[in-house]
Amino acid sequence: MRKIELTTGSIDQLGFGTYKITNEDAPEAVTCALNVGYRHIDTAQMYGNELGVGNALAATNIPREDIFLTTKLNTPNHRPDDVRRTFAQSLVDLQTDYVDLFLIHWPMPMYYGGDFITTYRVMEEFVASGQARAIGVSNFEIHHLEKLLSGVSIKPAVNQVEIHPYFTNTELASYCAEHGIAVEAWSPLGRGRVLNDAVIGAIADEIQATPAQIVLAWHLAKGHIAIPKSTHVERQRENFGAVDVELSEAQIAAIDSLDKGEPGRTGKHPDVFDRL
Ligand code: A2P
């Protein structure tokens, strides 16, 4: 598995995302993913499936230290006491003493007086206690990162944001790269929407891989961490196989050119995402 170096250790570039997987389905989906070979699992308080993910982790024979586990702080929980209380509950549900990565899920600039620095500083306590090996953010734009970097001691290890061929988010990804913040792509397949694209289909035919493998190989070539989600074991396996797919410079450039800019987003802009 290809890895990205964080300041705290390495992270598998290809992980298993659990967004939209219910708590009931999570034990089977995560167990399948571990059996396929994934050793990097991404969940969030918001997904409501931490207990189900934890059940899979509790049942597996794979040692905890071989698995990279990420969870995220939900949007109603930014106040210091709520950060501490809900993070403790996440560890209980995940049935582990620590997570490898804990992220602020959304910046929520319209709430909490726009202050995500206080929230992040509480998360720095978890690094000191060993309960979070690394901390970072999700859905932070450049101006959020600039503000954050000016007020915290531990640089975010990761910024997990929407990136796929229809929304390449290039300026933000470049800013992160320049500042030593690893770029993690959520909905790396554009929620499945980019898989029917003709350009991607043609490249898939050219090198006898599947469209999903082409898109994931593009992410890997760009240096992104990517966390595709699937509840189907054959698709989990197909996606995992992307680590063996190599794209030419011309193929990467052809996929880069599919970017639609802002209209390519599938989610809300982080400046206006306000769901508590
Ligand atoms: P499913 O879970 O039914 O397999 P993203 O990770 O970009 O959000 O994309 C997830 C969506 O893409 C889900 O709807 C998932 O459906 C689908 N998907 C995941 N992997 C594949 C694949 N290899 N081929 C086709 N669709 C896929």
PDB file of C-alpha atoms and ligand atoms in Angstrom:
ATOM      1  CA  MET A   1       0.000   0.000   0.000  1.00  0.00           C
ATOM      2  CA  ARG A   2       1.253   3.472  -0.871  1.00  0.00           C
ATOM      3  CA  LYS A   3       1.663   5.722   2.132  1.00  0.00           C
ATOM      4  CA  ILE A   4       1.790   9.428   2.900  1.00  0.00           C
ATOM      5  CA  GLU A   5       4.054  10.617   5.705  1.00  0.00           C
ATOM      6  CA  LEU A   6       2.357  12.682   8.378  1.00  0.00           C
ATOM      7  CA  THR A   7       4.408  14.289  11.145  1.00  0.00           C
ATOM      8  CA  THR A   8       3.088  11.557  13.458  1.00  0.00           C
ATOM      9  CA  GLY A   9       3.675   8.541  11.229  1.00  0.00           C
ATOM     10  CA  SER A  10       2.329   7.306   7.952  1.00  0.00           C
ATOM     11  CA  ILE A  11      -1.207   6.897   6.589  1.00  0.00           C
ATOM     12  CA  ASP A  12      -2.308   4.536   3.830  1.00  0.00           C
ATOM     13  CA  GLN A  13      -3.124   6.621   0.771  1.00  0.00           C
ATOM     14  CA  LEU A  14      -6.183   4.525   0.040  1.00  0.00           C
ATOM     15  CA  GLY A  15      -8.634   4.100   2.886  1.00  0.00           C
ATOM     16  CA  PHE A  16     -12.186   2.928   3.358  1.00  0.00           C
ATOM     17  CA  GLY A  17     -14.827   5.651   3.775  1.00  0.00           C
ATOM     18  CA  THR A  18     -17.991   4.964   5.760  1.00  0.00           C
ATOM     19  CA  TYR A  19     -20.145   8.020   4.943  1.00  0.00           C
ATOM     20  CA  LYS A  20     -23.752   6.861   4.338  1.00  0.00           C
ATOM     21  CA  ILE A  21     -23.090   3.425   5.835  1.00  0.00           C
ATOM     22  CA  THR A  22     -25.613   2.894   8.610  1.00  0.00           C
ATOM     23  CA  ASN A  23     -24.685   1.764  12.089  1.00  0.00           C
ATOM     24  CA  GLU A  24     -26.450  -1.539  11.318  1.00  0.00           C
ATOM     25  CA  ASP A  25     -24.522  -2.106   8.083  1.00  0.00           C
ATOM     26  CA  ALA A  26     -21.158  -0.857   9.361  1.00  0.00           C
ATOM     27  CA  PRO A  27     -19.958  -4.068  11.101  1.00  0.00           C
ATOM     28  CA  GLU A  28     -20.289  -6.107   7.904  1.00  0.00           C
ATOM     29  CA  ALA A  29     -19.043  -3.376   5.564  1.00  0.00           C
ATOM     30  CA  VAL A  30     -15.945  -2.641   7.669  1.00  0.00           C
ATOM     31  CA  THR A  31     -15.231  -6.333   8.265  1.00  0.00           C
ATOM     32  CA  CYS A  32     -15.393  -6.923   4.487  1.00  0.00           C
ATOM     33  CA  ALA A  33     -13.098  -3.952   3.881  1.00  0.00           C
ATOM     34  CA  LEU A  34     -10.553  -5.257   6.405  1.00  0.00           C
ATOM     35  CA  ASN A  35     -10.697  -8.675   4.729  1.00  0.00           C
ATOM     36  CA  VAL A  36     -10.126  -7.060   1.322  1.00  0.00           C
ATOM     37  CA  GLY A  37      -7.002  -5.444   2.760  1.00  0.00           C
ATOM     38  CA  TYR A  38      -7.951  -1.914   3.780  1.00  0.00           C
ATOM     39  CA  ARG A  39      -6.087  -0.842   6.922  1.00  0.00           C
ATOM     40  CA  HIS A  40      -7.318   2.757   7.005  1.00  0.00           C
ATOM     41  CA  ILE A  41     -10.912   3.373   8.079  1.00  0.00           C
ATOM     42  CA  ASP A  42     -12.632   6.771   8.064  1.00  0.00           C
ATOM     43  CA  THR A  43     -15.724   7.523  10.134  1.00  0.00           C
ATOM     44  CA  ALA A  44     -17.271  10.536  11.875  1.00  0.00           C
ATOM     45  CA  GLN A  45     -19.575  11.350  14.760  1.00  0.00           C
ATOM     46  CA  MET A  46     -21.948  12.805  12.143  1.00  0.00           C
ATOM     47  CA  TYR A  47     -22.255   9.462  10.327  1.00  0.00           C
ATOM     48  CA  GLY A  48     -23.883   7.843  13.366  1.00  0.00           C
ATOM     49  CA  ASN A  49     -21.979   4.609  12.729  1.00  0.00           C
ATOM     50  CA  GLU A  50     -19.044   4.743  15.168  1.00  0.00           C
ATOM     51  CA  LEU A  51     -20.489   1.925  17.274  1.00  0.00           C
ATOM     52  CA  GLY A  52     -20.904  -0.279  14.195  1.00  0.00           C
ATOM     53  CA  VAL A  53     -17.358   0.529  13.054  1.00  0.00           C
ATOM     54  CA  GLY A  54     -16.152  -0.193  16.607  1.00  0.00           C
ATOM     55  CA  ASN A  55     -17.896  -3.557  16.569  1.00  0.00           C
ATOM     56  CA  ALA A  56     -15.948  -4.529  13.432  1.00  0.00           C
ATOM     57  CA  LEU A  57     -12.682  -3.372  15.023  1.00  0.00           C
ATOM     58  CA  ALA A  58     -13.461  -5.301  18.212  1.00  0.00           C
ATOM     59  CA  ALA A  59     -14.200  -8.485  16.259  1.00  0.00           C
ATOM     60  CA  THR A  60     -11.157  -8.526  13.986  1.00  0.00           C
ATOM     61  CA  ASN A  61      -7.898 -10.339  14.696  1.00  0.00           C
ATOM     62  CA  ILE A  62      -5.947  -7.560  12.990  1.00  0.00           C
ATOM     63  CA  PRO A  63      -3.897  -5.778  15.676  1.00  0.00           C
ATOM     64  CA  ARG A  64      -5.160  -2.276  16.483  1.00  0.00           C
ATOM     65  CA  GLU A  65      -1.755  -0.762  15.677  1.00  0.00           C
ATOM     66  CA  ASP A  66      -2.013  -2.065  12.100  1.00  0.00           C
ATOM     67  CA  ILE A  67      -5.188  -0.045  11.493  1.00  0.00           C
ATOM     68  CA  PHE A  68      -5.330   3.709  10.907  1.00  0.00           C
ATOM     69  CA  LEU A  69      -8.605   5.029  12.322  1.00  0.00           C
ATOM     70  CA  THR A  70     -10.022   8.503  11.725  1.00  0.00           C
ATOM     71  CA  THR A  71     -13.074  10.115  13.244  1.00  0.00           C
ATOM     72  CA  LYS A  72     -14.395  13.687  13.213  1.00  0.00           C
ATOM     73  CA  LEU A  73     -16.010  16.144  15.593  1.00  0.00           C
ATOM     74  CA  ASN A  74     -19.659  16.740  14.769  1.00  0.00           C
ATOM     75  CA  THR A  75     -20.862  20.282  14.086  1.00  0.00           C
ATOM     76  CA  PRO A  76     -22.947  20.767  17.282  1.00  0.00           C
ATOM     77  CA  ASN A  77     -19.961  19.779  19.455  1.00  0.00           C
ATOM     78  CA  HIS A  78     -17.478  22.636  18.997  1.00  0.00           C
ATOM     79  CA  ARG A  79     -17.695  24.062  22.544  1.00  0.00           C
ATOM     80  CA  PRO A  80     -14.784  22.843  24.720  1.00  0.00           C
ATOM     81  CA  ASP A  81     -16.842  20.714  27.117  1.00  0.00           C
ATOM     82  CA  ASP A  82     -18.709  19.150  24.199  1.00  0.00           C
ATOM     83  CA  VAL A  83     -15.442  18.409  22.388  1.00  0.00           C
ATOM     84  CA  ARG A  84     -14.153  16.535  25.455  1.00  0.00           C
ATOM     85  CA  ARG A  85     -17.433  14.744  26.197  1.00  0.00           C
ATOM     86  CA  THR A  86     -18.179  13.620  22.640  1.00  0.00           C
ATOM     87  CA  PHE A  87     -14.577  12.617  21.883  1.00  0.00           C
ATOM     88  CA  ALA A  88     -14.635  10.390  24.983  1.00  0.00           C
ATOM     89  CA  GLN A  89     -17.888   8.856  23.695  1.00  0.00           C
ATOM     90  CA  SER A  90     -16.334   8.299  20.251  1.00  0.00           C
ATOM     91  CA  LEU A  91     -13.545   6.267  21.894  1.00  0.00           C
ATOM     92  CA  VAL A  92     -16.136   4.261  23.841  1.00  0.00           C
ATOM     93  CA  ASP A  93     -18.174   3.550  20.696  1.00  0.00           C
ATOM     94  CA  LEU A  94     -15.115   2.786  18.588  1.00  0.00           C
ATOM     95  CA  GLN A  95     -13.945   0.490  21.374  1.00  0.00           C
ATOM     96  CA  THR A  96     -10.404   1.786  21.328  1.00  0.00           C
ATOM     97  CA  ASP A  97      -8.067   3.831  23.542  1.00  0.00           C
ATOM     98  CA  TYR A  98      -7.037   6.184  20.755  1.00  0.00           C
ATOM     99  CA  VAL A  99      -7.738   7.305  17.232  1.00  0.00           C
ATOM    100  CA  ASP A 100      -5.003   7.868  14.697  1.00  0.00           C
ATOM    101  CA  LEU A 101      -6.595  11.070  13.462  1.00  0.00           C
ATOM    102  CA  PHE A 102      -9.293  13.376  14.839  1.00  0.00           C
ATOM    103  CA  LEU A 103     -10.658  16.131  12.603  1.00  0.00           C
ATOM    104  CA  ILE A 104     -12.923  19.156  12.957  1.00  0.00           C
ATOM    105  CA  HIS A 105     -15.586  18.075  10.448  1.00  0.00           C
ATOM    106  CA  TRP A 106     -16.690  21.529   9.204  1.00  0.00           C
ATOM    107  CA  PRO A 107     -15.454  25.023  10.140  1.00  0.00           C
ATOM    108  CA  MET A 108     -18.998  26.341  10.840  1.00  0.00           C
ATOM    109  CA  PRO A 109     -17.953  30.009  10.577  1.00  0.00           C
ATOM    110  CA  MET A 110     -21.536  31.203  11.188  1.00  0.00           C
ATOM    111  CA  TYR A 111     -21.612  29.641  14.684  1.00  0.00           C
ATOM    112  CA  TYR A 112     -19.443  29.797  17.806  1.00  0.00           C
ATOM    113  CA  GLY A 113     -18.473  33.382  16.951  1.00  0.00           C
ATOM    114  CA  GLY A 114     -16.464  31.948  14.058  1.00  0.00           C
ATOM    115  CA  ASP A 115     -13.984  30.579  16.621  1.00  0.00           C
ATOM    116  CA  PHE A 116     -12.712  27.153  15.624  1.00  0.00           C
ATOM    117  CA  ILE A 117      -9.303  27.866  17.204  1.00  0.00           C
ATOM    118  CA  THR A 118     -10.623  27.266  20.736  1.00  0.00           C
ATOM    119  CA  THR A 119     -12.150  23.997  19.509  1.00  0.00           C
ATOM    120  CA  TYR A 120      -8.889  22.892  17.918  1.00  0.00           C
ATOM    121  CA  ARG A 121      -6.887  23.754  21.050  1.00  0.00           C
ATOM    122  CA  VAL A 122      -9.011  21.292  23.025  1.00  0.00           C
ATOM    123  CA  MET A 123      -8.134  18.674  20.422  1.00  0.00           C
ATOM    124  CA  GLU A 124      -4.446  19.455  21.070  1.00  0.00           C
ATOM    125  CA  GLU A 125      -5.056  18.121  24.614  1.00  0.00           C
ATOM    126  CA  PHE A 126      -5.901  14.718  23.087  1.00  0.00           C
ATOM    127  CA  VAL A 127      -2.531  14.622  21.328  1.00  0.00           C
ATOM    128  CA  ALA A 128      -0.817  15.333  24.639  1.00  0.00           C
ATOM    129  CA  SER A 129      -2.794  12.535  26.340  1.00  0.00           C
ATOM    130  CA  GLY A 130      -2.117  10.081  23.481  1.00  0.00           C
ATOM    131  CA  GLN A 131      -5.817   9.668  22.715  1.00  0.00           C
ATOM    132  CA  ALA A 132      -5.384  11.182  19.244  1.00  0.00           C
ATOM    133  CA  ARG A 133      -2.125  10.406  17.468  1.00  0.00           C
ATOM    134  CA  ALA A 134      -2.759  13.264  15.044  1.00  0.00           C
ATOM    135  CA  ILE A 135      -5.342  16.020  14.636  1.00  0.00           C
ATOM    136  CA  GLY A 136      -6.495  18.016  11.673  1.00  0.00           C
ATOM    137  CA  VAL A 137      -9.438  19.530   9.880  1.00  0.00           C
ATOM    138  CA  SER A 138     -11.977  18.845   7.189  1.00  0.00           C
ATOM    139  CA  ASN A 139     -13.659  21.207   4.758  1.00  0.00           C
ATOM    140  CA  PHE A 140     -11.338  24.092   5.627  1.00  0.00           C
ATOM    141  CA  GLU A 141     -10.819  26.660   2.878  1.00  0.00           C
ATOM    142  CA  ILE A 142      -7.547  28.599   2.564  1.00  0.00           C
ATOM    143  CA  HIS A 143      -8.815  31.509   4.659  1.00  0.00           C
ATOM    144  CA  HIS A 144      -9.928  29.133   7.441  1.00  0.00           C
ATOM    145  CA  LEU A 145      -6.495  27.476   7.399  1.00  0.00           C
ATOM    146  CA  GLU A 146      -4.693  30.815   7.518  1.00  0.00           C
ATOM    147  CA  LYS A 147      -6.669  31.817  10.585  1.00  0.00           C
ATOM    148  CA  LEU A 148      -6.156  28.416  12.231  1.00  0.00           C
ATOM    149  CA  LEU A 149      -2.407  28.310  11.597  1.00  0.00           C
ATOM    150  CA  SER A 150      -2.002  31.704  13.264  1.00  0.00           C
ATOM    151  CA  GLY A 151      -3.536  30.490  16.537  1.00  0.00           C
ATOM    152  CA  VAL A 152      -2.607  26.875  17.243  1.00  0.00           C
ATOM    153  CA  SER A 153       0.475  24.930  18.349  1.00  0.00           C
ATOM    154  CA  ILE A 154       0.018  21.725  16.342  1.00  0.00           C
ATOM    155  CA  LYS A 155      -0.266  22.129  12.591  1.00  0.00           C
ATOM    156  CA  PRO A 156      -3.201  20.137  11.176  1.00  0.00           C
ATOM    157  CA  ALA A 157      -1.831  16.870   9.797  1.00  0.00           C
ATOM    158  CA  VAL A 158      -4.604  16.626   7.217  1.00  0.00           C
ATOM    159  CA  ASN A 159      -7.322  18.673   5.511  1.00  0.00           C
ATOM    160  CA  GLN A 160     -10.057  16.351   4.268  1.00  0.00           C
ATOM    161  CA  VAL A 161     -12.029  18.079   1.494  1.00  0.00           C
ATOM    162  CA  GLU A 162     -14.169  17.326  -1.523  1.00  0.00           C
ATOM    163  CA  ILE A 163     -11.953  16.429  -4.477  1.00  0.00           C
ATOM    164  CA  HIS A 164     -12.677  14.389  -7.601  1.00  0.00           C
ATOM    165  CA  PRO A 165     -12.196  14.908 -11.343  1.00  0.00           C
ATOM    166  CA  TYR A 166     -15.226  17.241 -11.612  1.00  0.00           C
ATOM    167  CA  PHE A 167     -14.021  19.327  -8.662  1.00  0.00           C
ATOM    168  CA  THR A 168     -10.237  19.186  -8.496  1.00  0.00           C
ATOM    169  CA  ASN A 169     -10.006  21.897  -5.792  1.00  0.00           C
ATOM    170  CA  THR A 170      -6.501  22.639  -7.093  1.00  0.00           C
ATOM    171  CA  GLU A 171      -5.810  25.952  -5.386  1.00  0.00           C
ATOM    172  CA  LEU A 172      -6.688  24.577  -1.950  1.00  0.00           C
ATOM    173  CA  ALA A 173      -4.723  21.374  -2.547  1.00  0.00           C
ATOM    174  CA  SER A 174      -1.652  23.425  -3.576  1.00  0.00           C
ATOM    175  CA  TYR A 175      -1.958  25.622  -0.475  1.00  0.00           C
ATOM    176  CA  CYS A 176      -2.072  22.500   1.726  1.00  0.00           C
ATOM    177  CA  ALA A 177       0.926  20.961  -0.045  1.00  0.00           C
ATOM    178  CA  GLU A 178       2.931  24.188   0.429  1.00  0.00           C
ATOM    179  CA  HIS A 179       2.110  24.179   4.141  1.00  0.00           C
ATOM    180  CA  GLY A 180       2.865  20.496   4.760  1.00  0.00           C
ATOM    181  CA  ILE A 181      -0.800  19.593   5.309  1.00  0.00           C
ATOM    182  CA  ALA A 182      -1.753  16.275   3.691  1.00  0.00           C
ATOM    183  CA  VAL A 183      -4.717  16.482   1.315  1.00  0.00           C
ATOM    184  CA  GLU A 184      -7.439  13.898   1.817  1.00  0.00           C
ATOM    185  CA  ALA A 185     -10.220  13.563  -0.765  1.00  0.00           C
ATOM    186  CA  TRP A 186     -13.758  12.833   0.361  1.00  0.00           C
ATOM    187  CA  SER A 187     -16.210  11.490  -2.196  1.00  0.00           C
ATOM    188  CA  PRO A 188     -13.189  10.660  -4.360  1.00  0.00           C
ATOM    189  CA  LEU A 189     -15.522   9.134  -6.955  1.00  0.00           C
ATOM    190  CA  GLY A 190     -17.747  12.237  -6.928  1.00  0.00           C
ATOM    191  CA  ARG A 191     -20.393  10.060  -5.222  1.00  0.00           C
ATOM    192  CA  GLY A 192     -20.152   7.766  -8.204  1.00  0.00           C
ATOM    193  CA  ARG A 193     -21.046  10.526 -10.693  1.00  0.00           C
ATOM    194  CA  VAL A 194     -17.703  10.693 -12.492  1.00  0.00           C
ATOM    195  CA  LEU A 195     -17.705   6.976 -13.264  1.00  0.00           C
ATOM    196  CA  ASN A 196     -19.797   7.384 -16.423  1.00  0.00           C
ATOM    197  CA  ASP A 197     -17.565  10.092 -17.867  1.00  0.00           C
ATOM    198  CA  ALA A 198     -16.462   9.340 -21.451  1.00  0.00           C
ATOM    199  CA  VAL A 199     -12.853  10.460 -20.939  1.00  0.00           C
ATOM    200  CA  ILE A 200     -12.493   8.236 -17.889  1.00  0.00           C
ATOM    201  CA  GLY A 201     -14.200   5.382 -19.744  1.00  0.00           C
ATOM    202  CA  ALA A 202     -11.764   5.726 -22.650  1.00  0.00           C
ATOM    203  CA  ILE A 203      -8.726   5.619 -20.345  1.00  0.00           C
ATOM    204  CA  ALA A 204     -10.229   2.603 -18.572  1.00  0.00           C
ATOM    205  CA  ASP A 205     -10.528   0.810 -21.931  1.00  0.00           C
ATOM    206  CA  GLU A 206      -6.991   1.849 -22.916  1.00  0.00           C
ATOM    207  CA  ILE A 207      -5.325   0.246 -19.904  1.00  0.00           C
ATOM    208  CA  GLN A 208      -7.897  -2.406 -19.034  1.00  0.00           C
ATOM    209  CA  ALA A 209      -8.881  -1.076 -15.656  1.00  0.00           C
ATOM    210  CA  THR A 210     -12.302   0.024 -14.407  1.00  0.00           C
ATOM    211  CA  PRO A 211     -13.487   3.659 -14.286  1.00  0.00           C
ATOM    212  CA  ALA A 212     -13.350   3.646 -10.467  1.00  0.00           C
ATOM    213  CA  GLN A 213      -9.766   2.369 -10.574  1.00  0.00           C
ATOM    214  CA  ILE A 214      -8.833   5.111 -13.054  1.00  0.00           C
ATOM    215  CA  VAL A 215     -10.278   7.832 -10.820  1.00  0.00           C
ATOM    216  CA  LEU A 216      -8.614   6.430  -7.699  1.00  0.00           C
ATOM    217  CA  ALA A 217      -5.279   5.987  -9.531  1.00  0.00           C
ATOM    218  CA  TRP A 218      -5.555   9.674 -10.500  1.00  0.00           C
ATOM    219  CA  HIS A 219      -5.954  10.602  -6.810  1.00  0.00           C
ATOM    220  CA  LEU A 220      -2.962   8.476  -5.859  1.00  0.00           C
ATOM    221  CA  ALA A 221      -0.868  10.044  -8.630  1.00  0.00           C
ATOM    222  CA  LYS A 222      -1.851  13.530  -7.389  1.00  0.00           C
ATOM    223  CA  GLY A 223      -0.657  12.626  -3.884  1.00  0.00           C
ATOM    224  CA  HIS A 224      -4.125  12.670  -2.340  1.00  0.00           C
ATOM    225  CA  ILE A 225      -5.280  10.350   0.388  1.00  0.00           C
ATOM    226  CA  ALA A 226      -8.584   8.910  -0.898  1.00  0.00           C
ATOM    227  CA  ILE A 227     -11.384   7.158   1.003  1.00  0.00           C
ATOM    228  CA  PRO A 228     -13.886   5.597  -1.406  1.00  0.00           C
ATOM    229  CA  LYS A 229     -17.019   4.132   0.135  1.00  0.00           C
ATOM    230  CA  SER A 230     -18.792   1.013  -1.009  1.00  0.00           C
ATOM    231  CA  THR A 231     -21.056  -1.466   0.714  1.00  0.00           C
ATOM    232  CA  HIS A 232     -20.365  -4.031  -2.038  1.00  0.00           C
ATOM    233  CA  VAL A 233     -17.393  -6.267  -1.404  1.00  0.00           C
ATOM    234  CA  GLU A 234     -16.597  -6.668  -5.107  1.00  0.00           C
ATOM    235  CA  ARG A 235     -16.441  -2.869  -5.492  1.00  0.00           C
ATOM    236  CA  GLN A 236     -14.330  -2.580  -2.331  1.00  0.00           C
ATOM    237  CA  ARG A 237     -11.913  -5.049  -3.944  1.00  0.00           C
ATOM    238  CA  GLU A 238     -12.031  -3.259  -7.294  1.00  0.00           C
ATOM    239  CA  ASN A 239     -11.271   0.081  -5.618  1.00  0.00           C
ATOM    240  CA  PHE A 240      -8.434  -1.428  -3.580  1.00  0.00           C
ATOM    241  CA  GLY A 241      -6.912  -2.664  -6.847  1.00  0.00           C
ATOM    242  CA  ALA A 242      -6.329   0.949  -7.906  1.00  0.00           C
ATOM    243  CA  VAL A 243      -2.968   0.862  -6.091  1.00  0.00           C
ATOM    244  CA  ASP A 244      -1.661  -1.268  -8.955  1.00  0.00           C
ATOM    245  CA  VAL A 245      -2.903   1.074 -11.717  1.00  0.00           C
ATOM    246  CA  GLU A 246      -0.378   3.497 -13.235  1.00  0.00           C
ATOM    247  CA  LEU A 247      -1.495   6.436 -15.363  1.00  0.00           C
ATOM    248  CA  SER A 248       0.638   8.290 -17.912  1.00  0.00           C
ATOM    249  CA  GLU A 249       1.220  12.051 -17.622  1.00  0.00           C
ATOM    250  CA  ALA A 250      -1.138  12.525 -20.584  1.00  0.00           C
ATOM    251  CA  GLN A 251      -3.882  10.487 -18.924  1.00  0.00           C
ATOM    252  CA  ILE A 252      -3.495  12.456 -15.684  1.00  0.00           C
ATOM    253  CA  ALA A 253      -3.693  15.723 -17.649  1.00  0.00           C
ATOM    254  CA  ALA A 254      -6.824  14.524 -19.476  1.00  0.00           C
ATOM    255  CA  ILE A 255      -8.517  13.819 -16.142  1.00  0.00           C
ATOM    256  CA  ASP A 256      -7.335  17.177 -14.723  1.00  0.00           C
ATOM    257  CA  SER A 257      -9.104  18.887 -17.610  1.00  0.00           C
ATOM    258  CA  LEU A 258     -12.513  17.504 -16.519  1.00  0.00           C
ATOM    259  CA  ASP A 259     -12.601  20.034 -13.645  1.00  0.00           C
ATOM    260  CA  LYS A 260     -15.817  22.077 -13.663  1.00  0.00           C
ATOM    261  CA  GLY A 261     -14.754  24.409 -10.850  1.00  0.00           C
ATOM    262  CA  GLU A 262     -17.380  25.407  -8.247  1.00  0.00           C
ATOM    263  CA  PRO A 263     -20.324  23.897 -10.188  1.00  0.00           C
ATOM    264  CA  GLY A 264     -18.557  20.529  -9.885  1.00  0.00           C
ATOM    265  CA  ARG A 265     -19.029  20.429  -6.106  1.00  0.00           C
ATOM    266  CA  THR A 266     -21.491  17.814  -4.859  1.00  0.00           C
ATOM    267  CA  GLY A 267     -21.584  19.261  -1.327  1.00  0.00           C
ATOM    268  CA  LYS A 268     -22.115  22.715   0.113  1.00  0.00           C
ATOM    269  CA  HIS A 269     -19.363  25.322   0.171  1.00  0.00           C
ATOM    270  CA  PRO A 270     -17.717  25.267   3.632  1.00  0.00           C
ATOM    271  CA  ASP A 271     -18.459  28.988   4.119  1.00  0.00           C
ATOM    272  CA  VAL A 272     -22.202  28.273   3.990  1.00  0.00           C
ATOM    273  CA  PHE A 273     -22.463  24.710   5.312  1.00  0.00           C
ATOM    274  CA  ASP A 274     -24.464  25.323   8.509  1.00  0.00           C
ATOM    275  CA  ARG A 275     -26.066  21.991   9.439  1.00  0.00           C
ATOM    276  CA  LEU A 276     -26.003  21.440  13.197  1.00  0.00           C
TER     277      LEU A 276
HETATM  278  P1  A2P B   1     -22.128   1.405  -3.262  1.00  0.00           P
HETATM  279  O1  A2P B   1     -21.820   1.723  -1.795  1.00  0.00           O
HETATM  280  O2  A2P B   1     -23.547   0.963  -3.460  1.00  0.00           O
HETATM  281  O3  A2P B   1     -21.117   0.465  -3.864  1.00  0.00           O
HETATM  282  P2  A2P B   1     -17.772   8.348  -3.070  1.00  0.00           P
HETATM  283  O4  A2P B   1     -16.841   7.504  -2.252  1.00  0.00           O
HETATM  284  O5  A2P B   1     -17.117   9.216  -4.078  1.00  0.00           O
HETATM  285  O6  A2P B   1     -18.767   9.113  -2.208  1.00  0.00           O
HETATM  286  O7  A2P B   1     -18.658   7.335  -3.961  1.00  0.00           O
HETATM  287  C1  A2P B   1     -19.469   6.431  -3.328  1.00  0.00           C
HETATM  288  C2  A2P B   1     -20.555   6.016  -4.293  1.00  0.00           C
HETATM  289  O8  A2P B   1     -19.977   5.332  -5.402  1.00  0.00           O
HETATM  290  C3  A2P B   1     -21.501   5.067  -3.644  1.00  0.00           C
HETATM  291  O9  A2P B   1     -22.778   5.311  -4.199  1.00  0.00           O
HETATM  292  C4  A2P B   1     -20.976   3.687  -4.044  1.00  0.00           C
HETATM  293  O10 A2P B   1     -22.050   2.780  -4.114  1.00  0.00           O
HETATM  294  C5  A2P B   1     -20.409   3.970  -5.424  1.00  0.00           C
HETATM  295  N1  A2P B   1     -19.225   3.167  -5.752  1.00  0.00           N
HETATM  296  C6  A2P B   1     -18.156   2.929  -4.959  1.00  0.00           C
HETATM  297  N2  A2P B   1     -17.253   2.193  -5.595  1.00  0.00           N
HETATM  298  C7  A2P B   1     -17.748   1.933  -6.821  1.00  0.00           C
HETATM  299  C8  A2P B   1     -17.283   1.211  -7.947  1.00  0.00           C
HETATM  300  N3  A2P B   1     -16.099   0.607  -7.931  1.00  0.00           N
HETATM  301  N4  A2P B   1     -18.065   1.168  -9.043  1.00  0.00           N
HETATM  302  C9  A2P B   1     -19.269   1.764  -9.074  1.00  0.00           C
HETATM  303  N5  A2P B   1     -19.770   2.484  -8.046  1.00  0.00           N
HETATM  304  C10 A2P B   1     -19.019   2.553  -6.922  1.00  0.00           C
END
